JSON list of C-alpha atoms and ligand atoms in Angstrom, two decimals:
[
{"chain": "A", "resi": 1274, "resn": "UNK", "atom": "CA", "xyz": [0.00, 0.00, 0.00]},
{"chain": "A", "resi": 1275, "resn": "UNK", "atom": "CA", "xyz": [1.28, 3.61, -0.90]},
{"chain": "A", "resi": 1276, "resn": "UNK", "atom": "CA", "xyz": [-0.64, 5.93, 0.83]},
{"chain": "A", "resi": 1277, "resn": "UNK", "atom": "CA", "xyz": [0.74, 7.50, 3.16]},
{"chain": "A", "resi": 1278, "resn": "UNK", "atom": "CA", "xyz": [-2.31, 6.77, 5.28]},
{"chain": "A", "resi": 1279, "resn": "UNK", "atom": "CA", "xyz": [-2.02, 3.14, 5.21]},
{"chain": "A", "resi": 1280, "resn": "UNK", "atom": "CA", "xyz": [0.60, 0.66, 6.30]},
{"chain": "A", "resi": 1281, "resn": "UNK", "atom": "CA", "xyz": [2.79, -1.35, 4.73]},
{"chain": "A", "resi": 1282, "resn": "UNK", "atom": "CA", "xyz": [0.23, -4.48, 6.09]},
{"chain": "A", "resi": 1283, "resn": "UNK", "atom": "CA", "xyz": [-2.80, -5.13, 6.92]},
{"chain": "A", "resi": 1284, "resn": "UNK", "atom": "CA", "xyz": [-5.03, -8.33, 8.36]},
{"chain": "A", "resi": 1285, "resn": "UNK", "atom": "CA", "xyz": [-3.51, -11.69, 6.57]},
{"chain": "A", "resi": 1286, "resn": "UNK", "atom": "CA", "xyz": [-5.61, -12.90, 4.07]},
{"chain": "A", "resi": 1287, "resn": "UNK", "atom": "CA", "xyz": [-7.64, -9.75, 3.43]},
{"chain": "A", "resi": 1288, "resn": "UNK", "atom": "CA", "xyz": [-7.00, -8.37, -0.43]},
{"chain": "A", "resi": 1289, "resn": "UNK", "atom": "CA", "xyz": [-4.80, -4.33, -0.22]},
{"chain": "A", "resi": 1290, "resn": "UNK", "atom": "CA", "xyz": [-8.00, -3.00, -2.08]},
{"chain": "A", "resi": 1291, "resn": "UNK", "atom": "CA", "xyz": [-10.78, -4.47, 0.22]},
{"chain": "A", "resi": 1292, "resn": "UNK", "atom": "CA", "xyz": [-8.87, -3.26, 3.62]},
{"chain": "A", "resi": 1293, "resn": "UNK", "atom": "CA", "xyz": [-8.97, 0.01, 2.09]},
{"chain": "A", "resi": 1294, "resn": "UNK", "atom": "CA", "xyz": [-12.66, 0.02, 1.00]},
{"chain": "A", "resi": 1295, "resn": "UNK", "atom": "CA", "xyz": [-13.19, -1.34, 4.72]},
{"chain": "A", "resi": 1296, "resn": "UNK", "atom": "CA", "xyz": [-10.73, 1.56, 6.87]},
{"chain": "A", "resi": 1297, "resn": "UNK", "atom": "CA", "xyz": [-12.96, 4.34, 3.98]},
{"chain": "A", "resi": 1298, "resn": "UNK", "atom": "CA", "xyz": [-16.11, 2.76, 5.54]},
{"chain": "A", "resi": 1299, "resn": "UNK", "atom": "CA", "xyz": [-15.03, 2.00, 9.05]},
{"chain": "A", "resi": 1300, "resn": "UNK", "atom": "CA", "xyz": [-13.51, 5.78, 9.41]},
{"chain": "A", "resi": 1301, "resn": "UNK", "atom": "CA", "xyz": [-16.89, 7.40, 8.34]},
{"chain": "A", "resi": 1302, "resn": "UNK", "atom": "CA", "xyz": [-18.62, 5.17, 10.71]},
{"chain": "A", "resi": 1303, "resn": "UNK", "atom": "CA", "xyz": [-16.07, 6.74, 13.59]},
{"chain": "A", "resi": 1304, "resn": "UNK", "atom": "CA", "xyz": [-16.61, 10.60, 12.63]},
{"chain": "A", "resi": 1305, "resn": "UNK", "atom": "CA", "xyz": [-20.44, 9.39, 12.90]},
{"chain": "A", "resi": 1306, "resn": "UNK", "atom": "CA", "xyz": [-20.12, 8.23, 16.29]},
{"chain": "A", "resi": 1307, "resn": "UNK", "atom": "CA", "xyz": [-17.40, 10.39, 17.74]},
{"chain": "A", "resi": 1308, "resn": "UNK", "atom": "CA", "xyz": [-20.43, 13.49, 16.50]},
{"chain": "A", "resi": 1309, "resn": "UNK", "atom": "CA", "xyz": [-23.02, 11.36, 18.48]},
{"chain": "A", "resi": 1310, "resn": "UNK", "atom": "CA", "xyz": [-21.48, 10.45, 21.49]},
{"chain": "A", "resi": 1311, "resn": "UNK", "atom": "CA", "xyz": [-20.58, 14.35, 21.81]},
{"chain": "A", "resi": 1312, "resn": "UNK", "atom": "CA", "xyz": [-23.88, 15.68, 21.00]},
{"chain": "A", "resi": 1313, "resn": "UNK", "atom": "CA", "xyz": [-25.45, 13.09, 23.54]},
{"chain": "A", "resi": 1314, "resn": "UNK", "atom": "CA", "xyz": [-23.78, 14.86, 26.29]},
{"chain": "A", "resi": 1315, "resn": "UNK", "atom": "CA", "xyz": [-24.12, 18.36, 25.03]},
{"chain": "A", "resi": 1316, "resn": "UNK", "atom": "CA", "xyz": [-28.44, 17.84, 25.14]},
{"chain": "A", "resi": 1317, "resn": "UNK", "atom": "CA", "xyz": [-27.30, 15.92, 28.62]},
{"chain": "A", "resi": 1318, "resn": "UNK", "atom": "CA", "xyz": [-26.20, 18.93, 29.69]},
{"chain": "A", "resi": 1319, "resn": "UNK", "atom": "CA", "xyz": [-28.67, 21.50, 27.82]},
{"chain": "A", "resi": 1320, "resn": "UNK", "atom": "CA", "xyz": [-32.02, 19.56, 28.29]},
{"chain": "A", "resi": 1321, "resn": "UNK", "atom": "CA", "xyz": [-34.81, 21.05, 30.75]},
{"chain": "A", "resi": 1322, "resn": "UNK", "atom": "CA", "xyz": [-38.98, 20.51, 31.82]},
{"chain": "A", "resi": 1323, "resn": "UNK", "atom": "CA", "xyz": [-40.59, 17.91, 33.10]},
{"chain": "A", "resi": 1324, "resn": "UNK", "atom": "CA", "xyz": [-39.14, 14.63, 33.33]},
{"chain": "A", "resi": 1325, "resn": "UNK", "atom": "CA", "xyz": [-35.45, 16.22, 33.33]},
{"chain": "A", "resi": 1326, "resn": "UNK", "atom": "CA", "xyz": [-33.77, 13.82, 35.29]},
{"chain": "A", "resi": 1327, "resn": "UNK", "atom": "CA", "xyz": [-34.83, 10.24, 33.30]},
{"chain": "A", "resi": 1328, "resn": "UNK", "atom": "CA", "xyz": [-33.58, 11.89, 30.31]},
{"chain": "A", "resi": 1329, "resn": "UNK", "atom": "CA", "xyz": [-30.65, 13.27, 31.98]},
{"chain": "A", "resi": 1330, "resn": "UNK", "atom": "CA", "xyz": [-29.71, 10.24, 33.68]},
{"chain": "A", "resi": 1331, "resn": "UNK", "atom": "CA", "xyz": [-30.88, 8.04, 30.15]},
{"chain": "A", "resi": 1332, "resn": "UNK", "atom": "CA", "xyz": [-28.30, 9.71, 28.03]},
{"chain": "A", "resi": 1333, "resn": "UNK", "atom": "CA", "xyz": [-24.85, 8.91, 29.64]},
{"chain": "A", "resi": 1334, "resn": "UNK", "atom": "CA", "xyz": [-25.02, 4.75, 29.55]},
{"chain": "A", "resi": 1335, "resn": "UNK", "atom": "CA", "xyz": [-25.19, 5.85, 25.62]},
{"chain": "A", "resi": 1336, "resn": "UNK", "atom": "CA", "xyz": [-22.62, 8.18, 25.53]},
{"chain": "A", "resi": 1337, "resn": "UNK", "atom": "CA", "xyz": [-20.06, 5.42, 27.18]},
{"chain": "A", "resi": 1338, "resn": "UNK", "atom": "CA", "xyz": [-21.79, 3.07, 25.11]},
{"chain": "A", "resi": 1339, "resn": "UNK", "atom": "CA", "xyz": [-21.21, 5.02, 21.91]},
{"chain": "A", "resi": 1340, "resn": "UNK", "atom": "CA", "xyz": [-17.11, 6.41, 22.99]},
{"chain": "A", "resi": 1341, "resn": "UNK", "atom": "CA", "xyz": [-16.58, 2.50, 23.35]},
{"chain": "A", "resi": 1342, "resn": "UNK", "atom": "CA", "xyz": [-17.73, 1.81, 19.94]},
{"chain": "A", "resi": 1343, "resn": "UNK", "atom": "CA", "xyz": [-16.00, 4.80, 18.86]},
{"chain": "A", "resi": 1344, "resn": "UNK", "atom": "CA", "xyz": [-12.28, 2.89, 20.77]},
{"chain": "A", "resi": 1345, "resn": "UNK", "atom": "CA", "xyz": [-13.85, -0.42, 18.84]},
{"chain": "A", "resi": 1346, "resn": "UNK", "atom": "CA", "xyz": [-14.09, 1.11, 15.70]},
{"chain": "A", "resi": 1347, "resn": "UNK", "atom": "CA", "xyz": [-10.83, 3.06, 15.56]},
{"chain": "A", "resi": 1348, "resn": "UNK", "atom": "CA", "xyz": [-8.88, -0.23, 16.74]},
{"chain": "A", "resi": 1349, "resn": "UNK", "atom": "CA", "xyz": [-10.00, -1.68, 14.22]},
{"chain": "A", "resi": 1350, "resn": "UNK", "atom": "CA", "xyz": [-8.83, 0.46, 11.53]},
{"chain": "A", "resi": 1351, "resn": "UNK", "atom": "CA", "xyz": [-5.40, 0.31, 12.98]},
{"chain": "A", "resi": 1352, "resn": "UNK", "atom": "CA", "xyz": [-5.49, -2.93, 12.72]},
{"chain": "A", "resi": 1353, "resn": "UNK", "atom": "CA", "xyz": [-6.26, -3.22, 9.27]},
{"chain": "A", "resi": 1354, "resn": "UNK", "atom": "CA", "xyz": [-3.16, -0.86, 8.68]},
{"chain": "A", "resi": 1355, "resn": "UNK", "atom": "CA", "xyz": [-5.60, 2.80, 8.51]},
{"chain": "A", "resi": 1356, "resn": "UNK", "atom": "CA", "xyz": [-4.74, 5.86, 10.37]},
{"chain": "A", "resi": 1357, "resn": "UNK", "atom": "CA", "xyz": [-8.15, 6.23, 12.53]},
{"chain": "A", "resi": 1358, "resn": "UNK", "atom": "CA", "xyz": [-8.58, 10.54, 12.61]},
{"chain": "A", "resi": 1359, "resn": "UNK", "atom": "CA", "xyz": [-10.19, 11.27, 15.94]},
{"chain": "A", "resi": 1360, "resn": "UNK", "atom": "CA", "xyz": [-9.34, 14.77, 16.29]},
{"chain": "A", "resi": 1361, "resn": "UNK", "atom": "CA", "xyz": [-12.05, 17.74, 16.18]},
{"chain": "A", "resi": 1362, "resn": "UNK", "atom": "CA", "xyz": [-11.18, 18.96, 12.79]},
{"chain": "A", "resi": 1363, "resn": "UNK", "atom": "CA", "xyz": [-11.20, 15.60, 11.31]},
{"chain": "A", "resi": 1364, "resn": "UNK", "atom": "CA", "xyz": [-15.04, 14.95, 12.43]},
{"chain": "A", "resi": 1365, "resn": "UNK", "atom": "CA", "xyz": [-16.12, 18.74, 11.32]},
{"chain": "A", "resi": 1366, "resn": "UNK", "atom": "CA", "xyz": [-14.33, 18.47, 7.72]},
{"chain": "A", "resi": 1367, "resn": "UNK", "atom": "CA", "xyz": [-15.47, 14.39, 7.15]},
{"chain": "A", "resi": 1368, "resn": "UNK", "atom": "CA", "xyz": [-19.08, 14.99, 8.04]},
{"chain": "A", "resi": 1369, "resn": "UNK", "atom": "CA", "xyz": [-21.95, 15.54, 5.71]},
{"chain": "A", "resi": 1370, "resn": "UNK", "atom": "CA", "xyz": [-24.40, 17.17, 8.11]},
{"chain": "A", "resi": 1371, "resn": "UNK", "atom": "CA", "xyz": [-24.57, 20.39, 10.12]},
{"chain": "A", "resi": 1372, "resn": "UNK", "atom": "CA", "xyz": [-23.72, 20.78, 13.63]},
{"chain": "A", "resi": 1373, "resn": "UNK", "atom": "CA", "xyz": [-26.93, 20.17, 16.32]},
{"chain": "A", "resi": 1374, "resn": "UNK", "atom": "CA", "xyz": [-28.65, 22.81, 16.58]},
{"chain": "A", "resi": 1375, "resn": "UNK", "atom": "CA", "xyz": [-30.55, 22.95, 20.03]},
{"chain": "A", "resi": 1376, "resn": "UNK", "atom": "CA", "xyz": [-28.86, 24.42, 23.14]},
{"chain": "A", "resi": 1377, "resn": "UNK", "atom": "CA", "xyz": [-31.12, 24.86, 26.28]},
{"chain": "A", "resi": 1378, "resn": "UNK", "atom": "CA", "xyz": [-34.58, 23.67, 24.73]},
{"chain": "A", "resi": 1379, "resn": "UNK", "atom": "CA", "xyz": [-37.29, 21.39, 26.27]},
{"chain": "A", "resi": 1380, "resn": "UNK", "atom": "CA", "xyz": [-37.49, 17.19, 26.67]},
{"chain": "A", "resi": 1381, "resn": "UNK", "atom": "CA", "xyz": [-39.33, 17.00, 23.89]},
{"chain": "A", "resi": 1382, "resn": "UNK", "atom": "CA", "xyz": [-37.69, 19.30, 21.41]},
{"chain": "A", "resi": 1383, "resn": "UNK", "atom": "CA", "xyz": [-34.75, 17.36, 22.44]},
{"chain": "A", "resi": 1384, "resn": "UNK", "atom": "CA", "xyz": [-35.82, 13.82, 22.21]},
{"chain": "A", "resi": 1385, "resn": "UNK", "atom": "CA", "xyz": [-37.39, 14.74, 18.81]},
{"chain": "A", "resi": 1386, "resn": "UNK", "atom": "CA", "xyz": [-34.14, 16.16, 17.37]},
{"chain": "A", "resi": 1387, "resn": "UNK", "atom": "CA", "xyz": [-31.89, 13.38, 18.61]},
{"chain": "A", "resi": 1388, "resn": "UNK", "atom": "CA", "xyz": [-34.83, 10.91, 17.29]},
{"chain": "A", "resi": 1389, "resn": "UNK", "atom": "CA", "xyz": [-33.55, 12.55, 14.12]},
{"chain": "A", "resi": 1390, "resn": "UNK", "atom": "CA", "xyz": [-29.84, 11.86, 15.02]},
{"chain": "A", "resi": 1391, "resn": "UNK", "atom": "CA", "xyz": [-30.42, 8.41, 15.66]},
{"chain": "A", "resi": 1392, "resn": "UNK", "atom": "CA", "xyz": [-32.55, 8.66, 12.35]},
{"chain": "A", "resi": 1393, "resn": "UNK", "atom": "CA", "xyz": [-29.43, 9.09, 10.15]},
{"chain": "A", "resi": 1394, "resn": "UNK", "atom": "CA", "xyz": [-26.46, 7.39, 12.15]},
{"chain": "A", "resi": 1395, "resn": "UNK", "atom": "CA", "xyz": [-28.80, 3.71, 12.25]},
{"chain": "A", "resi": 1396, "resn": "UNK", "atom": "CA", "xyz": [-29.48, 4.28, 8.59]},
{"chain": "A", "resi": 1397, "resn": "UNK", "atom": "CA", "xyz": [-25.65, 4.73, 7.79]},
{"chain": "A", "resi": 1398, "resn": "UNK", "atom": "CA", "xyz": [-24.73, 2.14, 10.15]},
{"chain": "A", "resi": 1399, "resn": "UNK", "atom": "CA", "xyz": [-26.96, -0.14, 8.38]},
{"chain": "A", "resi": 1400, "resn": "UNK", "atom": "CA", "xyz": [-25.61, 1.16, 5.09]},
{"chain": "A", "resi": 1401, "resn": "UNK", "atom": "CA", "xyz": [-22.16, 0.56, 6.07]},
{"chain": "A", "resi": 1402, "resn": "UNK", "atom": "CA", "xyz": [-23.49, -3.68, 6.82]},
{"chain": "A", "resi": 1403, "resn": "UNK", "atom": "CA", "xyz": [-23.99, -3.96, 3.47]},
{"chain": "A", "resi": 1404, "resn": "UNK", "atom": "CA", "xyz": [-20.57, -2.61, 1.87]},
{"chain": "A", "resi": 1405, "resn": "UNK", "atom": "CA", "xyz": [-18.86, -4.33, 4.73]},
{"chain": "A", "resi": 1406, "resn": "UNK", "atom": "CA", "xyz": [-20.41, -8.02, 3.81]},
{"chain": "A", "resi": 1407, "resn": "UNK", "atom": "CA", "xyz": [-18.21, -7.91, 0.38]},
{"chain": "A", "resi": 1408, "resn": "UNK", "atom": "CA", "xyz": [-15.44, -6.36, 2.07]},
{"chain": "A", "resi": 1409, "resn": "UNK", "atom": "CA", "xyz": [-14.73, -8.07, 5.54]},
{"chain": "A", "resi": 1410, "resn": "UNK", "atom": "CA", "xyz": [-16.92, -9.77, 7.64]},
{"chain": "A", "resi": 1411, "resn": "UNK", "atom": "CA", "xyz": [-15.47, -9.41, 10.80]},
{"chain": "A", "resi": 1412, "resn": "UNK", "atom": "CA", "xyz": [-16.00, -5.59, 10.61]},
{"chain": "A", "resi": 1413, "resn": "UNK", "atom": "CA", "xyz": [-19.27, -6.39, 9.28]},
{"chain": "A", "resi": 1414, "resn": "UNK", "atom": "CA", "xyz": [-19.95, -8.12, 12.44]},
{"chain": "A", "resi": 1415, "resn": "UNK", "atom": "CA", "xyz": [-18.58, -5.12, 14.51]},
{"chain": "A", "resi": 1416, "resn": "UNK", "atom": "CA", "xyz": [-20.87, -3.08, 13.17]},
{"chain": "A", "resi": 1417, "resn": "UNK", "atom": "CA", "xyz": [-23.51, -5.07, 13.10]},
{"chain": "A", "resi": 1418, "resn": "UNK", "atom": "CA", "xyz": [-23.48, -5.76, 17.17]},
{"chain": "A", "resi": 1419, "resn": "UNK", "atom": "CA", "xyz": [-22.99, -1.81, 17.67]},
{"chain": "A", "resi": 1420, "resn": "UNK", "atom": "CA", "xyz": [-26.34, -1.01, 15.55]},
{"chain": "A", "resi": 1421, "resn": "UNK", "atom": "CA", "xyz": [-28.00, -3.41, 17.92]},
{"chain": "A", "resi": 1422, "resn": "UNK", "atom": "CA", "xyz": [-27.28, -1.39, 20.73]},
{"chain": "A", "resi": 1423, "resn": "UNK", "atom": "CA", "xyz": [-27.96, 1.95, 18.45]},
{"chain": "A", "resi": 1424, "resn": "UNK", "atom": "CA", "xyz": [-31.43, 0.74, 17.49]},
{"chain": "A", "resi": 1425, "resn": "UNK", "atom": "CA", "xyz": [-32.02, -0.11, 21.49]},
{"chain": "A", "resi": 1426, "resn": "UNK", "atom": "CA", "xyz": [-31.20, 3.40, 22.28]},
{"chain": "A", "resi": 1427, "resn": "UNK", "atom": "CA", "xyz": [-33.05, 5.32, 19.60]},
{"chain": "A", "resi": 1428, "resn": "UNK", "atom": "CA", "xyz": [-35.88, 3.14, 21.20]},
{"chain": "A", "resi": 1429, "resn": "UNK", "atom": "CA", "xyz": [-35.32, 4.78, 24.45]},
{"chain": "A", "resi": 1430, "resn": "UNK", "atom": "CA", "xyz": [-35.78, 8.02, 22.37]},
{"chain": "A", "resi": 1431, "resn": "UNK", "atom": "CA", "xyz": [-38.98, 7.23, 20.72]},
{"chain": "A", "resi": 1432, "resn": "UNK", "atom": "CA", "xyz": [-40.56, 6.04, 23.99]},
{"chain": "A", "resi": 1433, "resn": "UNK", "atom": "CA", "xyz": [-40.72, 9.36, 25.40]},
{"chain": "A", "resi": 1434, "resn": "UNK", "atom": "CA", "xyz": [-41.91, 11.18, 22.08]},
{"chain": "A", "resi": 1435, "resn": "UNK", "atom": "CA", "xyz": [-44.43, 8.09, 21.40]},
{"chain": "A", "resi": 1436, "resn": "UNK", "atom": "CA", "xyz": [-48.38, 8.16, 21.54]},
{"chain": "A", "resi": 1437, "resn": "UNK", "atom": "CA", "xyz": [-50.40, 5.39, 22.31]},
{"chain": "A", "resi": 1438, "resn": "UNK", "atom": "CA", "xyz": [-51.47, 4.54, 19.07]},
{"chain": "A", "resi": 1439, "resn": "UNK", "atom": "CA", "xyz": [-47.21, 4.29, 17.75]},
{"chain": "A", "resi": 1440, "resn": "UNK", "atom": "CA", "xyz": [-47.20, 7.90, 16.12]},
{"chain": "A", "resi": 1441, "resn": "UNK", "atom": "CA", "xyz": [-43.95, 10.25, 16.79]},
{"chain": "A", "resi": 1442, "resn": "UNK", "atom": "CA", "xyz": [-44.14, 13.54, 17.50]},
{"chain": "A", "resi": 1443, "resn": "UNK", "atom": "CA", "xyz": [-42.41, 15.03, 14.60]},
{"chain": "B", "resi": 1821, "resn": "LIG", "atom": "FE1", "xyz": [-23.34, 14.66, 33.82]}
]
């Protein structure tokens, strides 16, 4: 491999080209969660109203959940010879979506924003499954265990923001 990026190896057995498609992959799928797990604490911090402290206390199991992911994820690329890029600038210049936008606000506007959040990390994660399965399954599997745990907690999101008859507040 001649990027300077890469390493001279990378996991036996697994073709140059497909560790390369998998570290491209893999390090979107870190900027994604190294945004989330930040923006989980900053509407830890910035949420108020009723039923404060459930949400308060709800949101930092997921933020540890989602940094350890984050260590999982960036081990990983090492290991497949990839320079993981954890550093502020790298997550503002590699994402594709704007900043959150809420800073003090009500549970619900809260909930219903990060419902969004969870709306289009799951969907990428998911995404990612299905380039990974060509690529390499054992990052495919690592990313298919996180999502299980990122579908649990956008579940903990929608049951707060939830009517009776399944509708979400929008
Ligand atoms: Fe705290």
């Amino acid at each position: 491999m001649n990027n300077r990026n890469m390493a001279e190896f990378t996991a036996p057995g697994l073709p140059n080209e497909a560790a390369k498609s998998t570290i491209e992959v893999l390090s979107q799928r870190l900027i994604a969660l190294l945004d989330l797990q930040l923006t989980l604490k900053h509407i830890h911090w910035n949420v108020v109203g009723p039923n404060f402290i459930g949400v308060h206390e709800m949101l930092d199991p997921q933020v540890d959940a989602v940094r350890a992911m984050t260590d999982t994820i960036a081990e990983r690329i090492a290991t497949l010879g990839g320079t993981p890029k954890g550093t502020p600038k790298a997550i503002v210049e590699g994402r594709s979506w704007d900043d959150y936008s809420m800073d003090k606000a009500m549970v619900i506007d809260h909930l219903v924003a990060l419902d969004a959040v969870y709306n289009g990390v799951n969907s990428d994660h998911r995404s990612a499954i299905e380039k990974l399965e060509e690529l390499d399954p054992v990052s495919e599997d690592m990313i298919t265990g996180q999502l299980a745990d990122l579908e649990q907690f956008q579940w903990f999101v929608r049951a707060h923001i939830e009517s009776s008859s399944g509708e979400l507040k929008a």
